[in-house]
Amino acid sequence: MREHKIILPPDDIYPVDPWRIVQTEFLDQFMPHNETVFSVSNGYLGLRGNVDEGKPTFQRGTFINGFFESFPINYGEKAFGFAETGQSMVNVPDAKIIKLYVDDEPFYLPVAHLLKYERALNMKEALLERELLWETPTGKQVLIHSTRMVSMEYRHLAVIRYNLTVLNAAANIILSSKLIHFEDEQFEHSAIHDPRKAGRFESPVFDIELQRHRDNRMIYGYRTKQSGMTMGCGVDHIIQTENVFNQHVTKAEHEVKIIYNIYAKPNSPIEITKFITYHTSRSADPRDLSDRCERTLSNAIDMGYQKIVDDQRVYMSKFWDISDIEIKTRDPRVQQMMRFNLFHVWQAAARAEGTGIGARGLTGSAYDGHYFWDTEIFVLPFLIYTEPRIARNLLKFRHSILNKARTRARQVNQKGALFPWRTINGEESSAYFAAGTAQYHINADIMYALRKYVDATEDTAFMDDYGVEMLIDTARLWYDLGAFPHGSNGEFHIHGVTGPDEYTAIVNNNLYTNMMARRNLHNAVTAVQQLQDNSPKKFIKLLRETRLEPEEIEEWKKAADGMYIPYDKEAEIHPQDDNFLKRDVWDFKNTPESKYPLLLNYHPLVLYRHQVIKQADVVMAMFLLNEEFTPYEKKRNFDYYDPLTTGDSSLSACAQGIMAAELGYDDLAERYFRHNILIDFADVGGNVADGAHIAAMGGAWLCAIYGIAGFRDDNGAFSFDPHLGGYVEHLKFSLVLRGRTVDIEMNQKETRYSMRAGSNFIIKHRGEEVALKPKESVTMSNAPA
Amino acid sequence: MREHKIILPPDDIYPVDPWRIVQTEFLDQFMPHNETVFSVSNGYLGLRGNVDEGKPTFQRGTFINGFFESFPINYGEKAFGFAETGQSMVNVPDAKIIKLYVDDEPFYLPVAHLLKYERALNMKEALLERELLWETPTGKQVLIHSTRMVSMEYRHLAVIRYNLTVLNAAANIILSSKLIHFEDEQFEHSAIHDPRKAGRFESPVFDIELQRHRDNRMIYGYRTKQSGMTMGCGVDHIIQTENVFNQHVTKAEHEVKIIYNIYAKPNSPIEITKFITYHTSRSADPRDLSDRCERTLSNAIDMGYQKIVDDQRVYMSKFWDISDIEIKTRDPRVQQMMRFNLFHVWQAAARAEGTGIGARGLTGSAYDGHYFWDTEIFVLPFLIYTEPRIARNLLKFRHSILNKARTRARQVNQKGALFPWRTINGEESSAYFAAGTAQYHINADIMYALRKYVDATEDTAFMDDYGVEMLIDTARLWYDLGAFPHGSNGEFHIHGVTGPDEYTAIVNNNLYTNMMARRNLHNAVTAVQQLQDNSPKKFIKLLRETRLEPEEIEEWKKAADGMYIPYDKEAEIHPQDDNFLKRDVWDFKNTPESKYPLLLNYHPLVLYRHQVIKQADVVMAMFLLNEEFTPYEKKRNFDYYDPLTTGDSSLSACAQGIMAAELGYDDLAERYFRHNILIDFADVGGNVADGAHIAAMGGAWLCAIYGIAGFRDDNGAFSFDPHLGGYVEHLKFSLVLRGRTVDIEMNQKETRYSMRAGSNFIIKHRGEEVALKPKESVTMSNAPA
């Protein structure tokens, strides 16, 4: 492995805490990083961790999953079938800012004299809390406590409580509660220099179509200029103080604010609760959305702040009850970071209903908020085995865009359906096809996750109602894409594709793609046959809808059975593609650290010409298709590919770590594990300011469960083979296996399996069958048999 | 070969004429086509064949070679090393329009009642002439004769003579002589949907920095907004009539005009001569350029119209004297078309001093006026063997951008120099690297032309002063780009490149590239050694400047000697690249005619996945590197590749035709020849409205000389092997061979070689040596030996 330098933020300012991310001193240079780290969201609405006052800021951000503006994609030279329309997650109007003035002195963190400061992301309860004591230039001490939350229970609701006490004097207080429609600074319109960042729009993307003001409430209706999506945003306030002597509204083009003038008596708390709601739609009338905003706000105020917080606690305790991973190593930071990763995945996924999960969740606008294969391959396993209902929602979203995938297949001259490499609304939005549309493997990735979901949950109804149809049209694409070349003796080849490793593009017979496509084809055959057996009525309906011909099933079988799997007998490895081994090995020795990530320092032609890997490809296949490789093949492949892998993608370390664990490379496994769980907090990639790497965070769960616990779920059979290495003292987690909740606790010596709920069930521990019974525990040795 | 339907414009309206292109009726639907066909230019300044009145028009166009505006290239997703700045040839202020009103009735061709109409491109004298008789709605008959020319002798000068007689009445005449700064219609700002068209700018690309008016003269100074290039444009008029009763200047933002009100007596000619000049610069003060304009105009007026026309005749007669091809076939159109092709190449090249030749010359703005390999491979041979001085200018232009090519090599992480795939100012301007920067072969193409030039002219001084330096840095690029792969036994491989065929991209060991690179490396070795032998002083200077190390020569030798040449023993052909034969053959049978060109109907991934060829690749290599293939190899390769070649590029037919002739496929050779010489006049590609295909026109010369006459110049030894097929009755042309002018005349039976000037010389005729002596002729039989 290439050694990535991991530099954690200083321990004295970011102390270790098992359930919180804490910052004890405001540091300007960590501000961009913290805006991401301290984000709160529920998968629908996300508030970036900007300071309450709005400034200073790296990027003020409020995001709504699936809410995008569209734009024509520019090409210097365009060709047939290139994606036409881009989509970019909108940074929506921002309602979270409350600006404070004391005796006309603005509270501004970088210059404020702070006697106390603590900001904490309370992961247990999904609250962002800040407490500080500010001494104004005139010596007045102001104690401020604020809490920010995006409600998990009430999807459209966010609440901020802002509590303020002048301890030692009276003072004139101004609280300016804002709704910012758009940034007033010059908008940037730039070509994207770092391909991983998002583009920006030239001008405000919204028209304001409606505004209502009444007492402490304001409601605004918006419509995006190009995509025509609509949004209502409402804000209401409850002020707890008797001393408001003036309250008025100020409007500017880019923002509106309600200004409260308050006379603060010494040591007498002032409390403002700000209720925020968003309702969005593809096309609904903003007036209707505004009515919904009115109702959400009224309900929230009726319930009151305390009930909303209590509900948040209940919701989150249910989450942690099933999803928490307790892990003990010599480094206490590991426990905190494990939860940090799980928490952010949860925040990205919990209420993502009818959408996917953006590459950076709702914490930043990198990658334009697009959905990639990240969701299915890196995030879904966690949800499948802890909150399968959410996994189902995400797979159902893919079904909802199946028609667009069919259209896309036509656009690239293929039959069946081709899921977009990156999208929000289902249309391909990749502007560089070599590392976009050419990654046909996304079809198989989604189908892989579908199969895993059904195997883990036995939700055959989902397979029948949504899954089979997707399997049919993805299988059709593979069959049409590949071919039985002349003289290949029935071998099925797939040419001109790009695998997961984007440092190699448009190759023939990418191992990962061929093997995953084979799985896709087999699963299609099986699912169609099962539907026919189990539900002839549904089967007939599907036949009609998809015009499926019996010969197609035969074709898929033939293609799957004949699938060509590249193997080099001499090297005893699986080549990543037909040409991979013919390339020169990258000159790693003479590549200084400053040249990484390579994609920012070498032309694609140079990268494509060498054996150098951005992210696990063959190694990824070995993780996903575990049972299709012998232990010897795994070792040979891993030994060959691991040193070639730069890890320039955050999606790489988890598969490498899991395979290292399986192969008994304990030190390496530990390093990948640490690397993986620290990616965001330690900002390993240097770009966490643009948002959290949700897939890598899902990878942290994979690393723990598939890596350390050695969980395997080949073909729906569940087994464990713990690899705690020298560094994990204790690991405890729960999985939902076919409706049964199983708690698993392991240490260096033994593993205890306890079934919390459900009926008798058999799993395997290190090859040995273990019969689980309700409310009972079984303890197994971790020593070699 | 794929049968291209060739539909010629109707013979009755475009009658055959050996020296002119004639149109006898104004037809709206041929207007876009005619604007290209009737263009006049001298290689520096080009006037598109717009009607004198300016409207109707498809594209009003006036172009200056090398005069461009720049813009940032947009990428939906950008990566390291992508070209940053685009360049686009500017459609410069247009001074050629003279609008006519008779009794306030505007003369407008589409509705005018014409009693007579003839427009003719006089190719012999390089004049565009129009004569027509217009009957106005009130029955007045107006005889108009106009002549438009761009002077060959006086590079910065164009002249229009407009002659008008009202035959049967008196009339009030208005002549409005315009200088149009920019189009007043809405500017189009569009992504480029057809990759072969040029982009447009959003707003006028110029600022007007200066204006002067005096009597009949106006001078304007301009500066482009982004590239900062400067231009002076001057116009002056001489009016031959006594009856101008009013003359005034009208200015608008987008144009200025001098309006002449004339009282026309019956049958009394009115003559206006409009002198137009352009001076341009990278950065000179527009005032200086305007002064130059003043001088050019004053000189022109001093000389007078007649002398300028006389000089044009002399200049052109010199050209035709050496460059004409007389060809007799059963179709008299062939003679006309042959001259049409030669004439347009000449117009594109004659005064292209310090620049290259744009893909469409100065006849249209397609391909943004960029210089490609077209110049060296398709146009230069004609010039080398007829006007070597011009060939030298064009090669010297390449030397002038050598430093930028060095910079470009660095940008794509390579040593040496990499010439840009498309450029005006020397910087890479290709926005799609797979069919742009990846075409490294342009390095070898330029060096191939250099060698041909030196071999044909013995201009070793040019080699010493400019050539060797280019050879060194192109050889360096090849050596750095390729590698001796492990286990290849000293074979030198070149990976990750695109050959001439753009339906296949980024491949390993493209045959064309490898063979041309080998030639490049060998020529570098030879040239350095010759310089050392012949001119030790220059050699030492060059060593210092290029820091050449003796080991480098050894390396180049090793790479050239070890160059891997793909050959498939079973198929007995040279594969186009390592993977070409593994691809499925395109399903030509089920591809309807409407799907051609394929690039406008199939995604690149689909094209890249198949054996389907846009333009000759292996066949091109066989033409250029004739002596490196055995006759049997040529036949095997041609038979294999020709049916796979769509000819979707206009650059394809000439190499295919030449090889077909050599192989004795007479019918095929004829078809390719006809296809090639008719590409523009018959608008075979459907896009001649955007400009003439100058390279294909150069290809017409290649087809005649290398194809029909069977000329070969391997390593500077000249030979002929006539292939007149059944269709050429007579062919006559001249070549300049090492300073000797040789006239060659052949028919079905025999070939006569006559040396017009120069010393004794030996050539080969069908393998037999022929000794040529000054002023003597030798006649050889064309019958097989």
PDB file of C-alpha atoms in Angstrom, chain B residues 168-347:
ATOM      1  CA  ASN B 168     -33.059  51.881 -71.535  1.00  0.00           C
ATOM      2  CA  ALA B 169     -33.770  54.778 -69.204  1.00  0.00           C
ATOM      3  CA  ALA B 170     -32.371  57.225 -66.756  1.00  0.00           C
ATOM      4  CA  ALA B 171     -32.487  56.301 -63.096  1.00  0.00           C
ATOM      5  CA  ASN B 172     -31.501  57.339 -59.644  1.00  0.00           C
ATOM      6  CA  ILE B 173     -28.807  54.979 -58.466  1.00  0.00           C
ATOM      7  CA  ILE B 174     -27.626  54.414 -54.947  1.00  0.00           C
ATOM      8  CA  LEU B 175     -24.454  52.445 -54.380  1.00  0.00           C
ATOM      9  CA  SER B 176     -23.905  51.741 -50.711  1.00  0.00           C
ATOM     10  CA  SER B 177     -20.369  50.519 -50.123  1.00  0.00           C
ATOM     11  CA  LYS B 178     -20.124  48.881 -46.732  1.00  0.00           C
ATOM     12  CA  LEU B 179     -17.641  47.949 -44.111  1.00  0.00           C
ATOM     13  CA  ILE B 180     -19.487  45.643 -41.739  1.00  0.00           C
ATOM     14  CA  HIS B 181     -17.780  45.390 -38.351  1.00  0.00           C
ATOM     15  CA  PHE B 182     -19.907  42.506 -37.149  1.00  0.00           C
ATOM     16  CA  GLU B 183     -23.272  40.865 -37.792  1.00  0.00           C
ATOM     17  CA  ASP B 184     -26.165  42.814 -36.414  1.00  0.00           C
ATOM     18  CA  GLU B 185     -28.265  39.700 -35.954  1.00  0.00           C
ATOM     19  CA  GLN B 186     -28.331  37.864 -32.673  1.00  0.00           C
ATOM     20  CA  PHE B 187     -25.056  36.103 -32.107  1.00  0.00           C
ATOM     21  CA  GLU B 188     -25.348  32.445 -31.559  1.00  0.00           C
ATOM     22  CA  HIS B 189     -23.688  30.909 -28.549  1.00  0.00           C
ATOM     23  CA  SER B 190     -24.045  27.224 -28.827  1.00  0.00           C
ATOM     24  CA  ALA B 191     -22.431  24.054 -27.744  1.00  0.00           C
ATOM     25  CA  ILE B 192     -21.076  22.484 -30.888  1.00  0.00           C
ATOM     26  CA  HIS B 193     -23.387  19.703 -31.925  1.00  0.00           C
ATOM     27  CA  ASP B 194     -21.584  18.699 -35.048  1.00  0.00           C
ATOM     28  CA  PRO B 195     -17.970  18.353 -33.956  1.00  0.00           C
ATOM     29  CA  ARG B 196     -16.831  19.389 -37.404  1.00  0.00           C
ATOM     30  CA  LYS B 197     -18.340  22.877 -37.161  1.00  0.00           C
ATOM     31  CA  ALA B 198     -16.846  25.897 -35.500  1.00  0.00           C
ATOM     32  CA  GLY B 199     -18.095  27.510 -32.335  1.00  0.00           C
ATOM     33  CA  ARG B 200     -19.390  31.026 -32.268  1.00  0.00           C
ATOM     34  CA  PHE B 201     -18.725  33.872 -29.947  1.00  0.00           C
ATOM     35  CA  GLU B 202     -21.364  35.479 -27.819  1.00  0.00           C
ATOM     36  CA  SER B 203     -20.680  39.072 -28.781  1.00  0.00           C
ATOM     37  CA  PRO B 204     -18.598  41.081 -31.244  1.00  0.00           C
ATOM     38  CA  VAL B 205     -15.069  39.870 -30.774  1.00  0.00           C
ATOM     39  CA  PHE B 206     -13.571  43.262 -31.638  1.00  0.00           C
ATOM     40  CA  ASP B 207     -13.214  46.636 -30.074  1.00  0.00           C
ATOM     41  CA  ILE B 208     -12.912  49.432 -32.594  1.00  0.00           C
ATOM     42  CA  GLU B 209      -9.874  51.417 -31.578  1.00  0.00           C
ATOM     43  CA  LEU B 210      -9.549  53.818 -34.434  1.00  0.00           C
ATOM     44  CA  GLN B 211     -11.495  55.295 -37.323  1.00  0.00           C
ATOM     45  CA  ARG B 212     -10.465  57.679 -40.061  1.00  0.00           C
ATOM     46  CA  HIS B 213     -12.532  59.011 -42.938  1.00  0.00           C
ATOM     47  CA  ARG B 214     -11.280  61.102 -45.819  1.00  0.00           C
ATOM     48  CA  ASP B 215     -13.035  61.526 -49.166  1.00  0.00           C
ATOM     49  CA  ASN B 216     -13.709  58.059 -50.519  1.00  0.00           C
ATOM     50  CA  ARG B 217     -11.464  56.368 -48.006  1.00  0.00           C
ATOM     51  CA  MET B 218     -12.131  54.916 -44.598  1.00  0.00           C
ATOM     52  CA  ILE B 219      -9.713  53.189 -42.265  1.00  0.00           C
ATOM     53  CA  TYR B 220     -10.642  51.305 -39.150  1.00  0.00           C
ATOM     54  CA  GLY B 221      -8.470  49.815 -36.427  1.00  0.00           C
ATOM     55  CA  TYR B 222      -9.620  46.847 -34.357  1.00  0.00           C
ATOM     56  CA  ARG B 223      -8.430  44.753 -31.467  1.00  0.00           C
ATOM     57  CA  THR B 224      -9.838  41.361 -30.439  1.00  0.00           C
ATOM     58  CA  LYS B 225     -11.085  41.292 -26.897  1.00  0.00           C
ATOM     59  CA  GLN B 226      -9.413  38.124 -25.643  1.00  0.00           C
ATOM     60  CA  SER B 227      -6.450  37.315 -27.864  1.00  0.00           C
ATOM     61  CA  GLY B 228      -5.519  41.002 -28.197  1.00  0.00           C
ATOM     62  CA  MET B 229      -4.715  40.667 -31.891  1.00  0.00           C
ATOM     63  CA  THR B 230      -4.916  43.842 -33.914  1.00  0.00           C
ATOM     64  CA  MET B 231      -6.117  44.648 -37.381  1.00  0.00           C
ATOM     65  CA  GLY B 232      -6.362  47.579 -39.682  1.00  0.00           C
ATOM     66  CA  CYS B 233      -8.904  47.530 -42.469  1.00  0.00           C
ATOM     67  CA  GLY B 234      -8.965  50.176 -45.159  1.00  0.00           C
ATOM     68  CA  VAL B 235     -11.291  50.839 -48.047  1.00  0.00           C
ATOM     69  CA  ASP B 236     -11.002  53.355 -50.862  1.00  0.00           C
ATOM     70  CA  HIS B 237     -13.106  53.979 -53.939  1.00  0.00           C
ATOM     71  CA  ILE B 238     -12.704  55.340 -57.409  1.00  0.00           C
ATOM     72  CA  ILE B 239     -15.935  56.360 -59.076  1.00  0.00           C
ATOM     73  CA  GLN B 240     -16.073  56.656 -62.845  1.00  0.00           C
ATOM     74  CA  THR B 241     -19.047  58.842 -63.500  1.00  0.00           C
ATOM     75  CA  GLU B 242     -19.665  62.548 -63.526  1.00  0.00           C
ATOM     76  CA  ASN B 243     -23.061  62.330 -61.975  1.00  0.00           C
ATOM     77  CA  VAL B 244     -22.525  61.714 -58.316  1.00  0.00           C
ATOM     78  CA  PHE B 245     -24.753  64.325 -56.791  1.00  0.00           C
ATOM     79  CA  ASN B 246     -24.428  63.262 -53.210  1.00  0.00           C
ATOM     80  CA  GLN B 247     -21.944  61.268 -51.206  1.00  0.00           C
ATOM     81  CA  HIS B 248     -22.080  60.737 -47.469  1.00  0.00           C
ATOM     82  CA  VAL B 249     -21.036  58.422 -44.678  1.00  0.00           C
ATOM     83  CA  THR B 250     -23.497  56.647 -42.397  1.00  0.00           C
ATOM     84  CA  LYS B 251     -22.330  54.936 -39.250  1.00  0.00           C
ATOM     85  CA  ALA B 252     -24.075  52.360 -37.099  1.00  0.00           C
ATOM     86  CA  GLU B 253     -22.655  50.324 -34.269  1.00  0.00           C
ATOM     87  CA  HIS B 254     -22.136  47.296 -36.447  1.00  0.00           C
ATOM     88  CA  GLU B 255     -21.269  48.881 -39.793  1.00  0.00           C
ATOM     89  CA  VAL B 256     -20.241  51.968 -41.677  1.00  0.00           C
ATOM     90  CA  LYS B 257     -21.104  52.754 -45.268  1.00  0.00           C
ATOM     91  CA  ILE B 258     -20.259  55.314 -47.892  1.00  0.00           C
ATOM     92  CA  ILE B 259     -23.381  56.064 -49.874  1.00  0.00           C
ATOM     93  CA  TYR B 260     -23.116  57.333 -53.437  1.00  0.00           C
ATOM     94  CA  ASN B 261     -26.211  58.896 -54.961  1.00  0.00           C
ATOM     95  CA  ILE B 262     -25.804  58.877 -58.715  1.00  0.00           C
ATOM     96  CA  TYR B 263     -27.935  60.167 -61.504  1.00  0.00           C
ATOM     97  CA  ALA B 264     -27.549  57.536 -64.237  1.00  0.00           C
ATOM     98  CA  LYS B 265     -28.071  58.643 -67.773  1.00  0.00           C
ATOM     99  CA  PRO B 266     -29.372  55.976 -70.187  1.00  0.00           C
ATOM    100  CA  ASN B 267     -26.718  53.667 -71.541  1.00  0.00           C
ATOM    101  CA  SER B 268     -23.977  55.506 -69.711  1.00  0.00           C
ATOM    102  CA  PRO B 269     -21.768  53.193 -67.629  1.00  0.00           C
ATOM    103  CA  ILE B 270     -21.097  53.838 -63.984  1.00  0.00           C
ATOM    104  CA  GLU B 271     -18.028  52.221 -62.607  1.00  0.00           C
ATOM    105  CA  ILE B 272     -16.919  51.946 -59.021  1.00  0.00           C
ATOM    106  CA  THR B 273     -13.637  50.354 -58.034  1.00  0.00           C
ATOM    107  CA  LYS B 274     -13.338  49.387 -54.400  1.00  0.00           C
ATOM    108  CA  PHE B 275      -9.855  48.827 -53.017  1.00  0.00           C
ATOM    109  CA  ILE B 276      -9.747  46.834 -49.796  1.00  0.00           C
ATOM    110  CA  THR B 277      -6.816  46.158 -47.554  1.00  0.00           C
ATOM    111  CA  TYR B 278      -6.180  44.337 -44.326  1.00  0.00           C
ATOM    112  CA  HIS B 279      -3.124  44.425 -42.113  1.00  0.00           C
ATOM    113  CA  THR B 280      -2.942  42.293 -39.023  1.00  0.00           C
ATOM    114  CA  SER B 281      -0.629  41.644 -36.138  1.00  0.00           C
ATOM    115  CA  ARG B 282      -0.295  39.728 -32.912  1.00  0.00           C
ATOM    116  CA  SER B 283      -0.034  42.959 -30.991  1.00  0.00           C
ATOM    117  CA  ALA B 284       1.054  45.980 -33.074  1.00  0.00           C
ATOM    118  CA  ASP B 285      -0.631  49.297 -32.432  1.00  0.00           C
ATOM    119  CA  PRO B 286      -3.719  49.564 -34.638  1.00  0.00           C
ATOM    120  CA  ARG B 287      -2.468  53.029 -35.604  1.00  0.00           C
ATOM    121  CA  ASP B 288       0.590  51.485 -37.209  1.00  0.00           C
ATOM    122  CA  LEU B 289      -1.563  48.960 -38.999  1.00  0.00           C
ATOM    123  CA  SER B 290      -3.814  51.738 -40.198  1.00  0.00           C
ATOM    124  CA  ASP B 291      -0.810  53.559 -41.591  1.00  0.00           C
ATOM    125  CA  ARG B 292       0.086  50.426 -43.493  1.00  0.00           C
ATOM    126  CA  CYS B 293      -3.479  50.324 -44.809  1.00  0.00           C
ATOM    127  CA  GLU B 294      -3.123  53.902 -46.043  1.00  0.00           C
ATOM    128  CA  ARG B 295       0.055  53.000 -47.906  1.00  0.00           C
ATOM    129  CA  THR B 296      -1.410  49.854 -49.472  1.00  0.00           C
ATOM    130  CA  LEU B 297      -4.437  51.782 -50.677  1.00  0.00           C
ATOM    131  CA  SER B 298      -2.386  54.649 -52.057  1.00  0.00           C
ATOM    132  CA  ASN B 299      -0.061  52.245 -53.882  1.00  0.00           C
ATOM    133  CA  ALA B 300      -3.000  50.381 -55.319  1.00  0.00           C
ATOM    134  CA  ILE B 301      -4.657  53.524 -56.568  1.00  0.00           C
ATOM    135  CA  ASP B 302      -1.358  54.684 -58.010  1.00  0.00           C
ATOM    136  CA  MET B 303      -0.980  51.381 -59.839  1.00  0.00           C
ATOM    137  CA  GLY B 304      -4.567  51.371 -60.950  1.00  0.00           C
ATOM    138  CA  TYR B 305      -6.998  48.514 -61.405  1.00  0.00           C
ATOM    139  CA  GLN B 306      -5.653  47.319 -64.720  1.00  0.00           C
ATOM    140  CA  LYS B 307      -2.122  46.752 -63.489  1.00  0.00           C
ATOM    141  CA  ILE B 308      -3.358  44.841 -60.487  1.00  0.00           C
ATOM    142  CA  VAL B 309      -5.416  42.556 -62.738  1.00  0.00           C
ATOM    143  CA  ASP B 310      -2.496  42.160 -65.133  1.00  0.00           C
ATOM    144  CA  ASP B 311      -0.209  41.191 -62.287  1.00  0.00           C
ATOM    145  CA  GLN B 312      -2.792  38.681 -61.137  1.00  0.00           C
ATOM    146  CA  ARG B 313      -2.773  37.121 -64.617  1.00  0.00           C
ATOM    147  CA  VAL B 314       0.984  36.868 -64.669  1.00  0.00           C
ATOM    148  CA  TYR B 315       1.098  35.386 -61.203  1.00  0.00           C
ATOM    149  CA  MET B 316      -1.550  32.830 -62.034  1.00  0.00           C
ATOM    150  CA  SER B 317      -0.064  31.903 -65.368  1.00  0.00           C
ATOM    151  CA  LYS B 318       3.187  31.083 -63.570  1.00  0.00           C
ATOM    152  CA  PHE B 319       1.243  28.917 -61.203  1.00  0.00           C
ATOM    153  CA  TRP B 320      -0.641  27.013 -63.894  1.00  0.00           C
ATOM    154  CA  ASP B 321       2.476  26.707 -65.957  1.00  0.00           C
ATOM    155  CA  ILE B 322       3.988  24.388 -63.371  1.00  0.00           C
ATOM    156  CA  SER B 323       1.015  23.163 -61.364  1.00  0.00           C
ATOM    157  CA  ASP B 324      -1.663  22.399 -63.905  1.00  0.00           C
ATOM    158  CA  ILE B 325      -2.798  18.862 -64.487  1.00  0.00           C
ATOM    159  CA  GLU B 326      -4.300  18.170 -67.869  1.00  0.00           C
ATOM    160  CA  ILE B 327      -6.470  15.117 -67.681  1.00  0.00           C
ATOM    161  CA  LYS B 328      -8.710  13.629 -70.289  1.00  0.00           C
ATOM    162  CA  THR B 329     -11.329  11.019 -69.466  1.00  0.00           C
ATOM    163  CA  ARG B 330     -14.660  10.190 -70.958  1.00  0.00           C
ATOM    164  CA  ASP B 331     -16.174  12.730 -68.545  1.00  0.00           C
ATOM    165  CA  PRO B 332     -15.158  16.329 -69.387  1.00  0.00           C
ATOM    166  CA  ARG B 333     -16.176  17.372 -65.853  1.00  0.00           C
ATOM    167  CA  VAL B 334     -13.048  15.637 -64.559  1.00  0.00           C
ATOM    168  CA  GLN B 335     -10.714  18.198 -66.131  1.00  0.00           C
ATOM    169  CA  GLN B 336     -12.698  21.051 -64.659  1.00  0.00           C
ATOM    170  CA  MET B 337     -12.805  19.438 -61.233  1.00  0.00           C
ATOM    171  CA  MET B 338      -9.101  18.668 -61.225  1.00  0.00           C
ATOM    172  CA  ARG B 339      -8.367  22.341 -61.752  1.00  0.00           C
ATOM    173  CA  PHE B 340     -11.008  23.313 -59.208  1.00  0.00           C
ATOM    174  CA  ASN B 341      -9.175  21.273 -56.583  1.00  0.00           C
ATOM    175  CA  LEU B 342      -5.730  22.560 -57.507  1.00  0.00           C
ATOM    176  CA  PHE B 343      -6.994  26.124 -57.633  1.00  0.00           C
ATOM    177  CA  HIS B 344      -8.478  26.024 -54.139  1.00  0.00           C
ATOM    178  CA  VAL B 345      -5.359  24.472 -52.676  1.00  0.00           C
ATOM    179  CA  TRP B 346      -3.373  27.211 -54.294  1.00  0.00           C
ATOM    180  CA  GLN B 347      -5.732  29.857 -52.941  1.00  0.00           C
TER     181      GLN B 347
END
